[in-house]
Short mmCIF file of N, CA, C and O in Angstrom, two decimals:
data_model
loop_
_atom_site.label_atom_id
_atom_site.label_comp_id
_atom_site.label_asym_id
_atom_site.label_seq_id
_atom_site.Cartn_x
_atom_site.Cartn_y
_atom_site.Cartn_z
N MET A 1 88.23 88.00 163.41
CA MET A 1 87.49 87.94 162.02
C MET A 1 88.44 88.11 160.88
O MET A 1 89.46 88.98 161.05
N SER A 2 88.33 87.27 159.91
CA SER A 2 89.33 87.22 158.83
C SER A 2 88.99 88.17 157.82
O SER A 2 87.72 88.66 157.79
N ALA A 3 89.71 88.55 156.97
CA ALA A 3 89.51 89.50 155.87
C ALA A 3 88.44 89.02 154.94
O ALA A 3 87.73 89.91 154.21
N LEU A 4 88.49 87.78 154.60
CA LEU A 4 87.62 87.27 153.63
C LEU A 4 86.15 87.24 154.09
O LEU A 4 85.29 87.24 153.29
N SER A 5 85.94 87.11 155.40
CA SER A 5 84.65 87.12 155.87
C SER A 5 83.87 88.47 155.75
O SER A 5 82.65 88.38 155.75
N LYS A 6 84.59 89.41 155.40
CA LYS A 6 84.07 90.82 155.22
C LYS A 6 83.54 91.00 153.82
O LYS A 6 82.94 91.88 153.59
N LEU A 7 84.06 90.09 152.94
CA LEU A 7 83.72 90.15 151.41
C LEU A 7 82.59 89.20 151.05
O LEU A 7 82.12 88.20 151.76
N LYS A 8 81.92 89.74 150.10
CA LYS A 8 80.78 88.80 149.53
C LYS A 8 81.48 87.85 148.50
O LYS A 8 81.86 88.30 147.59
N LEU A 9 81.43 86.57 148.89
CA LEU A 9 81.86 85.56 147.97
C LEU A 9 80.93 84.90 147.23
O LEU A 9 79.82 84.48 147.59
N VAL A 10 81.10 84.71 145.82
CA VAL A 10 80.22 84.06 144.85
C VAL A 10 80.73 83.04 144.05
O VAL A 10 81.97 83.17 143.87
N ALA A 11 80.10 82.25 143.40
CA ALA A 11 80.62 81.20 142.39
C ALA A 11 80.33 81.74 140.92
O ALA A 11 79.24 81.67 140.61
N ALA A 12 81.40 82.40 140.56
CA ALA A 12 81.15 83.08 139.20
C ALA A 12 82.13 82.37 138.01
O ALA A 12 83.00 81.76 138.38
N HIS A 13 81.45 82.33 136.87
CA HIS A 13 82.16 81.70 135.68
C HIS A 13 82.25 82.73 134.74
O HIS A 13 81.25 83.43 134.45
N ALA A 14 83.23 82.77 133.88
CA ALA A 14 83.42 83.55 132.92
C ALA A 14 82.58 83.08 131.69
O ALA A 14 82.51 81.98 131.46
N GLU A 15 81.89 84.19 131.11
CA GLU A 15 80.81 83.85 130.18
C GLU A 15 81.72 83.74 128.60
O GLU A 15 82.31 84.59 128.41
N LYS A 16 81.34 82.70 128.08
CA LYS A 16 81.95 82.44 126.79
C LYS A 16 81.22 83.13 125.76
O LYS A 16 79.91 83.01 125.70
N LYS A 17 81.81 83.88 124.80
CA LYS A 17 81.03 84.51 123.76
C LYS A 17 80.97 83.59 122.55
O LYS A 17 81.89 82.79 122.34
N SER A 18 79.88 83.57 121.89
CA SER A 18 79.73 82.77 120.71
C SER A 18 80.46 83.17 119.60
O SER A 18 81.00 84.38 119.54
N PRO A 19 80.98 82.35 118.68
CA PRO A 19 81.69 82.67 117.41
C PRO A 19 81.22 83.87 116.49
O PRO A 19 82.01 84.56 116.15
N MET A 20 79.91 83.94 116.50
CA MET A 20 79.22 84.80 115.71
C MET A 20 79.31 86.15 116.30
O MET A 20 79.54 87.22 115.70
N VAL A 21 79.23 86.31 117.66
CA VAL A 21 79.54 87.54 118.43
C VAL A 21 80.86 87.97 118.11
O VAL A 21 81.15 89.20 117.89
N LEU A 22 81.92 87.19 118.26
CA LEU A 22 83.36 87.63 117.99
C LEU A 22 83.46 88.03 116.52
O LEU A 22 84.17 88.95 116.23
N ARG A 23 82.85 87.34 115.71
CA ARG A 23 82.97 87.81 114.11
C ARG A 23 82.26 89.15 113.84
O ARG A 23 82.88 89.96 113.14
N ARG A 24 81.25 89.32 114.48
CA ARG A 24 80.47 90.62 114.44
C ARG A 24 81.38 91.76 114.96
O ARG A 24 81.57 92.89 114.42
N ALA A 25 82.11 91.46 116.07
CA ALA A 25 82.98 92.43 116.82
C ALA A 25 84.14 92.81 115.85
O ALA A 25 84.53 93.88 115.65
N LYS A 26 84.77 91.70 115.25
CA LYS A 26 85.78 91.78 114.31
C LYS A 26 85.45 92.77 113.11
O LYS A 26 86.18 93.68 112.75
N LEU A 27 84.33 92.51 112.47
CA LEU A 27 83.83 93.22 111.24
C LEU A 27 83.49 94.64 111.67
O LEU A 27 83.80 95.64 110.90
N THR A 28 82.93 94.90 112.88
CA THR A 28 82.51 96.16 113.43
C THR A 28 83.85 97.02 113.57
O THR A 28 83.85 98.20 113.24
N GLY A 29 84.98 96.26 114.07
CA GLY A 29 86.11 97.13 114.21
C GLY A 29 86.80 97.52 112.87
O GLY A 29 87.22 98.57 112.87
N LYS A 30 86.58 96.57 111.97
CA LYS A 30 87.30 96.85 110.58
C LYS A 30 86.40 98.04 109.99
O LYS A 30 87.05 98.92 109.24
N ILE A 31 85.27 98.01 110.16
CA ILE A 31 84.26 99.08 109.52
C ILE A 31 84.67 100.56 110.17
O ILE A 31 84.62 101.51 109.62
N THR A 32 84.83 100.43 111.47
CA THR A 32 85.24 101.66 112.21
C THR A 32 86.47 102.07 111.64
O THR A 32 86.69 103.50 111.46
N ASP A 33 87.51 101.29 111.30
CA ASP A 33 88.75 101.86 110.75
C ASP A 33 88.33 102.36 109.37
O ASP A 33 89.03 103.43 108.98
N GLN A 34 87.50 101.72 108.63
CA GLN A 34 87.16 102.31 107.23
C GLN A 34 86.48 103.66 107.26
O GLN A 34 86.80 104.59 106.51
N ILE A 35 85.67 103.88 108.48
CA ILE A 35 85.04 105.23 108.69
C ILE A 35 86.16 106.08 108.75
O ILE A 35 85.97 107.41 108.27
N ALA A 36 87.13 105.99 109.86
CA ALA A 36 88.17 106.83 110.06
C ALA A 36 89.06 107.17 108.83
O ALA A 36 89.28 108.29 108.73
N ALA A 37 89.28 106.16 108.02
CA ALA A 37 90.03 106.37 106.92
C ALA A 37 89.24 107.26 105.79
O ALA A 37 89.84 108.19 105.16
N ALA A 38 87.92 106.92 105.69
CA ALA A 38 87.13 107.84 104.87
C ALA A 38 87.01 109.27 105.35
O ALA A 38 87.10 110.20 104.56
N LYS A 39 86.92 109.58 106.52
CA LYS A 39 87.00 110.87 107.17
C LYS A 39 88.21 111.60 106.96
O LYS A 39 88.28 112.65 106.54
N ALA A 40 89.27 110.94 107.00
CA ALA A 40 90.60 111.45 106.68
C ALA A 40 90.82 111.72 105.34
O ALA A 40 91.34 112.73 104.93
N ALA A 41 90.25 110.87 104.49
CA ALA A 41 90.44 111.01 103.09
C ALA A 41 89.56 112.33 102.52
O ALA A 41 90.10 113.03 101.68
N THR A 42 88.44 112.48 103.12
CA THR A 42 87.69 113.70 102.75
C THR A 42 88.33 114.97 103.14
O THR A 42 88.18 116.02 102.56
N GLU A 43 89.18 114.93 104.25
CA GLU A 43 89.76 116.08 104.79
C GLU A 43 91.24 116.29 104.36
O GLU A 43 91.86 117.31 104.58
N GLY A 44 91.56 115.28 103.35
CA GLY A 44 92.91 115.19 102.65
C GLY A 44 94.00 114.73 103.51
O GLY A 44 95.15 114.89 103.11
N GLY A 45 93.75 113.97 104.53
CA GLY A 45 94.76 113.14 105.32
C GLY A 45 95.01 111.81 105.02
O GLY A 45 94.24 111.29 104.19
N ILE A 46 95.65 111.18 105.87
CA ILE A 46 95.77 109.86 105.89
C ILE A 46 95.59 109.29 107.21
O ILE A 46 96.12 109.73 108.05
N TYR A 47 94.84 108.11 107.19
CA TYR A 47 94.61 107.40 108.57
C TYR A 47 95.24 106.21 108.65
O TYR A 47 95.54 105.40 107.57
N ALA A 48 96.07 105.91 109.80
CA ALA A 48 96.68 104.65 109.98
C ALA A 48 96.22 104.05 111.43
O ALA A 48 96.26 104.79 112.23
N SER A 49 95.76 102.91 111.36
CA SER A 49 95.33 102.27 112.55
C SER A 49 96.35 101.96 113.54
O SER A 49 97.60 101.67 113.13
N LYS A 50 96.45 101.94 114.76
CA LYS A 50 97.44 101.63 115.68
C LYS A 50 97.10 100.25 116.40
O LYS A 50 96.07 99.71 116.64
N ARG A 51 98.21 99.58 116.72
CA ARG A 51 98.08 98.23 117.35
C ARG A 51 99.23 98.00 118.23
O ARG A 51 100.40 98.76 117.98
N ALA A 52 99.19 97.20 119.31
CA ALA A 52 100.33 97.02 120.24
C ALA A 52 101.09 95.92 119.69
O ALA A 52 100.61 94.85 119.15
N LYS A 53 102.43 96.00 119.90
CA LYS A 53 103.34 95.00 119.51
C LYS A 53 104.36 94.89 120.57
O LYS A 53 104.78 95.92 121.31
N PHE A 54 104.71 93.63 120.90
CA PHE A 54 105.86 93.45 122.02
C PHE A 54 107.22 93.23 121.20
O PHE A 54 107.32 92.52 120.16
N VAL A 55 108.26 93.99 121.69
CA VAL A 55 109.65 93.78 121.12
C VAL A 55 110.44 93.58 122.26
O VAL A 55 110.37 93.91 123.30
N GLN A 56 111.69 93.01 121.94
CA GLN A 56 112.63 92.69 122.94
C GLN A 56 113.75 93.75 122.80
O GLN A 56 114.26 94.01 121.71
N ASP A 57 114.05 94.45 123.97
CA ASP A 57 115.15 95.52 123.93
C ASP A 57 116.50 94.63 123.64
O ASP A 57 116.72 93.66 124.45
N SER A 58 117.33 95.20 122.68
CA SER A 58 118.59 94.38 122.35
C SER A 58 119.58 94.57 123.45
O SER A 58 120.38 93.74 123.78
N GLU A 59 119.40 95.60 124.10
CA GLU A 59 120.56 96.05 125.27
C GLU A 59 120.21 95.29 126.57
O GLU A 59 120.93 94.59 127.04
N THR A 60 118.99 95.40 126.96
CA THR A 60 118.57 94.99 128.25
C THR A 60 117.98 93.48 128.12
O THR A 60 118.08 92.82 129.13
N GLY A 61 117.46 93.14 127.05
CA GLY A 61 116.89 91.78 127.01
C GLY A 61 115.39 91.78 127.35
O GLY A 61 114.91 90.65 127.29
N GLU A 62 114.94 92.89 127.92
CA GLU A 62 113.50 92.79 128.34
C GLU A 62 112.57 93.01 127.39
O GLU A 62 112.77 93.94 126.44
N ARG A 63 111.30 92.45 127.46
CA ARG A 63 110.23 92.72 126.46
C ARG A 63 109.60 94.01 126.97
O ARG A 63 109.26 94.20 128.06
N LYS A 64 109.22 94.80 125.80
CA LYS A 64 108.32 95.93 126.24
C LYS A 64 107.32 96.11 125.06
O LYS A 64 107.50 95.68 123.94
N GLN A 65 106.18 96.68 125.35
CA GLN A 65 105.17 96.96 124.41
C GLN A 65 105.23 98.37 123.74
O GLN A 65 105.57 99.31 124.47
N ILE A 66 105.12 98.25 122.65
CA ILE A 66 105.28 99.47 121.81
C ILE A 66 103.93 99.69 120.89
O ILE A 66 103.25 98.57 120.68
N GLU A 67 103.66 100.83 120.42
CA GLU A 67 102.50 100.93 119.52
C GLU A 67 103.03 101.17 118.22
O GLU A 67 103.97 102.17 117.95
N ILE A 68 102.33 100.50 117.17
CA ILE A 68 102.93 100.70 115.83
C ILE A 68 101.66 101.08 114.91
O ILE A 68 100.53 100.69 115.30
N ALA A 69 101.95 101.77 113.82
CA ALA A 69 100.89 102.14 112.87
C ALA A 69 100.66 101.00 111.90
O ALA A 69 101.66 100.49 111.35
N THR A 70 99.49 100.58 111.49
CA THR A 70 99.25 99.70 110.45
C THR A 70 98.36 100.24 109.34
O THR A 70 97.59 101.18 109.53
N ARG A 71 98.62 100.00 108.12
CA ARG A 71 98.10 100.54 106.91
C ARG A 71 96.54 100.02 106.91
O ARG A 71 96.31 98.81 107.10
N VAL A 72 95.71 100.98 106.64
CA VAL A 72 94.24 100.52 106.42
C VAL A 72 94.02 100.58 104.79
O VAL A 72 93.96 101.75 104.30
N LYS A 73 93.78 99.49 104.18
CA LYS A 73 93.62 99.48 102.92
C LYS A 73 91.99 99.93 102.60
O LYS A 73 91.10 99.28 103.13
N PRO A 74 91.84 100.89 101.83
CA PRO A 74 90.54 101.41 101.62
C PRO A 74 89.59 100.24 100.85
O PRO A 74 89.99 99.62 99.92
N TRP A 75 88.27 100.23 101.32
CA TRP A 75 87.41 99.23 100.66
C TRP A 75 86.65 99.93 99.47
O TRP A 75 85.78 99.34 98.93
N TRP A 76 86.92 101.20 99.36
CA TRP A 76 86.15 101.95 98.26
C TRP A 76 86.97 102.35 97.15
O TRP A 76 88.12 102.41 97.15
N TRP A 77 86.35 102.64 96.01
CA TRP A 77 86.99 103.12 94.66
C TRP A 77 85.90 103.77 93.91
O TRP A 77 84.81 103.83 94.20
N LYS A 78 86.65 104.46 92.90
CA LYS A 78 85.67 105.21 91.96
C LYS A 78 85.35 104.35 90.84
O LYS A 78 86.17 103.76 90.14
N SER A 79 84.09 104.41 90.51
CA SER A 79 83.51 103.57 89.47
C SER A 79 83.71 104.35 88.08
O SER A 79 84.11 105.57 88.09
N PRO A 80 83.62 103.65 86.99
CA PRO A 80 83.73 104.41 85.76
C PRO A 80 82.79 105.53 85.53
O PRO A 80 82.90 106.52 84.73
N THR A 81 81.56 105.42 86.14
CA THR A 81 80.56 106.47 86.13
C THR A 81 80.90 107.63 86.97
O THR A 81 80.19 108.68 87.04
N GLY A 82 81.99 107.71 87.87
CA GLY A 82 82.41 108.77 88.65
C GLY A 82 81.90 108.70 90.10
O GLY A 82 82.13 109.45 90.80
N LYS A 83 81.11 107.67 90.37
CA LYS A 83 80.51 107.55 91.65
C LYS A 83 81.37 106.64 92.59
O LYS A 83 82.31 105.89 92.16
N VAL A 84 81.40 106.77 93.82
CA VAL A 84 82.23 106.07 94.71
C VAL A 84 81.47 104.69 95.06
O VAL A 84 80.34 104.69 95.40
N VAL A 85 82.08 103.61 95.08
CA VAL A 85 81.61 102.36 95.31
C VAL A 85 82.41 101.71 96.56
O VAL A 85 83.67 101.83 96.60
N VAL A 86 81.69 101.12 97.47
CA VAL A 86 82.27 100.45 98.61
C VAL A 86 81.85 99.12 98.78
O VAL A 86 80.76 98.77 98.61
N ALA A 87 82.82 98.17 99.01
CA ALA A 87 82.47 96.82 99.23
C ALA A 87 82.93 96.49 100.63
O ALA A 87 84.00 96.86 101.17
N VAL A 88 81.96 95.74 101.48
CA VAL A 88 82.29 95.28 102.78
C VAL A 88 82.98 93.99 102.67
O VAL A 88 82.66 93.06 101.94
N ARG A 89 84.23 93.92 103.47
CA ARG A 89 85.00 92.75 103.43
C ARG A 89 85.11 92.11 104.77
O ARG A 89 85.12 92.73 105.73
N TYR A 90 85.10 90.75 104.65
CA TYR A 90 85.50 90.05 106.01
C TYR A 90 86.74 89.23 105.58
O TYR A 90 86.63 88.26 104.81
N GLY A 91 87.93 89.68 106.06
CA GLY A 91 89.16 89.13 105.56
C GLY A 91 89.40 89.58 104.14
O GLY A 91 89.26 90.59 103.92
N ALA A 92 89.73 88.48 103.25
CA ALA A 92 90.05 88.93 101.85
C ALA A 92 88.74 88.83 101.08
O ALA A 92 88.78 89.29 99.93
N ALA A 93 87.74 88.33 101.45
CA ALA A 93 86.50 88.11 100.78
C ALA A 93 85.40 89.19 100.89
O ALA A 93 85.35 89.72 101.98
N ARG A 94 84.79 89.64 99.82
CA ARG A 94 83.86 90.61 99.82
C ARG A 94 82.57 89.98 100.31
O ARG A 94 82.07 88.78 99.84
N ILE A 95 81.75 90.63 101.04
CA ILE A 95 80.49 89.97 101.56
C ILE A 95 79.39 90.38 100.62
O ILE A 95 79.31 91.55 100.26
N GLU A 96 78.59 89.34 100.28
CA GLU A 96 77.49 89.64 99.45
C GLU A 96 76.22 90.24 100.32
O GLU A 96 75.77 89.43 101.01
N LEU A 97 75.96 91.43 99.93
CA LEU A 97 75.02 92.14 100.80
C LEU A 97 73.56 91.80 100.50
O LEU A 97 72.76 91.75 101.26
N ALA A 98 73.41 91.57 99.11
CA ALA A 98 72.12 91.10 98.71
C ALA A 98 72.47 90.03 97.61
O ALA A 98 73.44 89.91 97.07
N LYS A 99 71.29 89.24 97.12
CA LYS A 99 71.52 88.29 96.06
C LYS A 99 72.29 88.92 94.87
O LYS A 99 71.67 89.73 94.20
N GLY A 100 73.47 88.59 94.51
CA GLY A 100 74.25 88.92 93.46
C GLY A 100 74.81 90.61 93.52
O GLY A 100 75.29 90.94 92.60
N LYS A 101 74.66 91.07 94.68
CA LYS A 101 75.25 92.41 94.93
C LYS A 101 76.19 92.64 96.08
O LYS A 101 75.83 92.11 97.23
N ASN A 102 77.40 92.82 95.89
CA ASN A 102 78.44 92.86 96.78
C ASN A 102 79.00 94.19 97.04
O ASN A 102 80.08 94.24 97.71
N ALA A 103 78.33 95.31 96.61
CA ALA A 103 78.94 96.53 96.84
C ALA A 103 77.79 97.65 97.05
O ALA A 103 76.59 97.39 96.67
N ILE A 104 78.17 98.83 97.54
CA ILE A 104 77.17 99.91 97.79
C ILE A 104 77.66 101.21 96.93
O ILE A 104 78.92 101.53 97.14
N GLU A 105 76.84 101.63 96.00
CA GLU A 105 77.22 102.78 95.32
C GLU A 105 76.75 104.11 96.07
O GLU A 105 75.66 104.14 96.41
N VAL A 106 77.71 104.93 96.40
CA VAL A 106 77.31 106.21 96.90
C VAL A 106 77.66 107.38 96.10
O VAL A 106 78.55 107.11 95.23
N GLY A 107 77.09 108.44 96.12
CA GLY A 107 77.45 109.57 95.28
C GLY A 107 78.74 110.34 95.39
O GLY A 107 79.36 110.44 94.44
N SER A 108 79.15 110.42 96.74
CA SER A 108 80.64 111.08 96.76
C SER A 108 81.14 110.56 98.07
O SER A 108 80.68 109.61 98.89
N MET A 109 82.41 111.05 98.30
CA MET A 109 83.14 110.66 99.60
C MET A 109 82.29 111.11 100.89
O MET A 109 82.51 110.42 101.87
N GLY A 110 81.52 112.21 100.78
CA GLY A 110 80.81 112.63 101.93
C GLY A 110 79.68 111.67 102.29
O GLY A 110 79.44 111.36 103.37
N ASP A 111 79.11 111.05 101.28
CA ASP A 111 78.09 110.00 101.46
C ASP A 111 78.66 108.71 101.96
O ASP A 111 77.83 107.84 102.52
N LEU A 112 79.97 108.43 101.73
CA LEU A 112 80.62 107.19 102.08
C LEU A 112 80.62 106.96 103.60
O LEU A 112 80.29 105.90 103.94
N VAL A 113 80.74 107.92 104.39
CA VAL A 113 80.92 107.72 105.82
C VAL A 113 79.54 107.30 106.31
O VAL A 113 79.30 106.36 107.05
N ALA A 114 78.46 107.94 105.79
CA ALA A 114 77.15 107.54 106.14
C ALA A 114 76.75 106.33 105.65
O ALA A 114 76.12 105.35 106.50
N ALA A 115 77.11 105.65 104.51
CA ALA A 115 76.94 104.36 104.21
C ALA A 115 77.73 103.37 105.05
O ALA A 115 77.21 102.21 105.38
N LEU A 116 79.01 103.73 105.28
CA LEU A 116 79.77 102.82 106.20
C LEU A 116 79.12 102.65 107.62
O LEU A 116 79.07 101.49 108.30
N GLU A 117 78.68 103.81 108.18
CA GLU A 117 77.96 103.66 109.50
C GLU A 117 76.68 102.99 109.54
O GLU A 117 76.26 102.21 110.24
N ALA A 118 75.90 102.90 108.29
CA ALA A 118 74.71 102.21 108.19
C ALA A 118 75.14 100.62 108.08
O ALA A 118 74.41 99.84 108.57
N GLY A 119 76.22 100.42 107.42
CA GLY A 119 76.57 99.07 107.27
C GLY A 119 77.15 98.40 108.72
O GLY A 119 76.91 97.33 109.03
N LYS A 120 77.80 99.33 109.42
CA LYS A 120 78.16 98.99 110.73
C LYS A 120 77.03 98.64 111.62
O LYS A 120 76.98 97.67 112.53
N GLY A 121 75.84 99.46 111.46
CA GLY A 121 74.68 99.26 112.35
C GLY A 121 74.02 97.81 111.87
O GLY A 121 73.56 97.15 112.66
N ALA A 122 74.20 97.54 110.59
CA ALA A 122 73.56 96.35 110.17
C ALA A 122 74.33 95.05 110.82
O ALA A 122 73.70 94.01 110.97
N VAL A 123 75.68 95.19 110.82
CA VAL A 123 76.40 94.16 111.22
C VAL A 123 76.13 93.99 112.89
O VAL A 123 75.98 92.81 113.24
N ALA A 124 75.98 95.12 113.48
CA ALA A 124 75.77 95.05 114.93
C ALA A 124 74.40 94.50 115.10
O ALA A 124 74.29 93.78 116.25
N ALA A 125 73.45 94.75 114.29
CA ALA A 125 72.07 94.16 114.52
C ALA A 125 72.02 92.67 114.15
O ALA A 125 70.99 92.04 114.34
N GLY A 126 72.95 92.18 113.53
CA GLY A 126 73.06 90.72 113.04
C GLY A 126 72.33 90.57 111.72
O GLY A 126 72.02 89.33 111.46
N GLU A 127 72.21 91.54 110.80
CA GLU A 127 71.54 91.37 109.58
C GLU A 127 72.54 90.73 108.59
O GLU A 127 71.95 90.08 107.60
N LEU A 128 73.70 90.73 108.84
CA LEU A 128 74.59 89.96 107.73
C LEU A 128 75.36 88.78 108.33
O LEU A 128 76.40 88.37 107.99
N ASP A 129 74.74 88.06 109.41
CA ASP A 129 75.28 86.97 110.10
C ASP A 129 75.69 85.71 109.16
O ASP A 129 76.70 85.15 109.12
N SER A 130 74.58 85.59 108.27
CA SER A 130 74.83 84.40 107.43
C SER A 130 75.96 84.82 106.22
O SER A 130 76.68 83.66 105.95
N GLN A 131 76.10 86.09 105.77
CA GLN A 131 77.14 86.27 104.99
C GLN A 131 78.38 86.30 105.61
O GLN A 131 79.45 85.94 105.06
N ILE A 132 78.55 86.77 106.83
CA ILE A 132 79.74 86.67 107.63
C ILE A 132 80.15 85.22 107.80
O ILE A 132 81.37 84.83 107.72
N GLU A 133 79.24 84.39 108.19
CA GLU A 133 79.49 82.93 108.27
C GLU A 133 80.08 82.31 106.97
O GLU A 133 80.98 81.58 107.05
N GLN A 134 79.59 82.67 105.78
CA GLN A 134 80.11 82.34 104.57
C GLN A 134 81.65 82.85 104.32
O GLN A 134 82.37 82.20 103.87
N GLY A 135 81.68 84.10 104.64
CA GLY A 135 82.97 84.76 104.41
C GLY A 135 84.04 84.14 105.42
O GLY A 135 85.27 84.21 104.99
N SER A 136 83.68 83.71 106.51
CA SER A 136 84.73 83.27 107.36
C SER A 136 85.11 81.74 107.10
O SER A 136 86.12 81.39 107.51
N GLY A 137 84.38 81.21 106.13
CA GLY A 137 84.70 79.88 105.49
C GLY A 137 84.65 78.74 106.38
O GLY A 137 85.14 77.59 106.27
#
């Protein structure tokens, strides 16, 4: 009896994700970074996202993977009225959340995290698909 005859063999194909699903995942990841940066800012700290990078060792010549910190530019700022305003971005473009409105005004840094989490939920639910499509160009 062969080893393969003991296994259940099937014809499987990898499922391709639609471009919209990939765009949602990208934006959701960026909003997650913004949430972490906002939490760090309220506690007086600094947040840096981590990513993997391959480098070549100069002595041995072999490639190895290292983890480097990347800067997370905040999407929020203080308005002249003293309130915190946050704009959701896809790449370099601000996403228009409603007709003629591209930012969310929150009272303070504490409310910023809740607003970002609500925005993350809207992206995951597909409420901003047409705006993401426009932002992706």
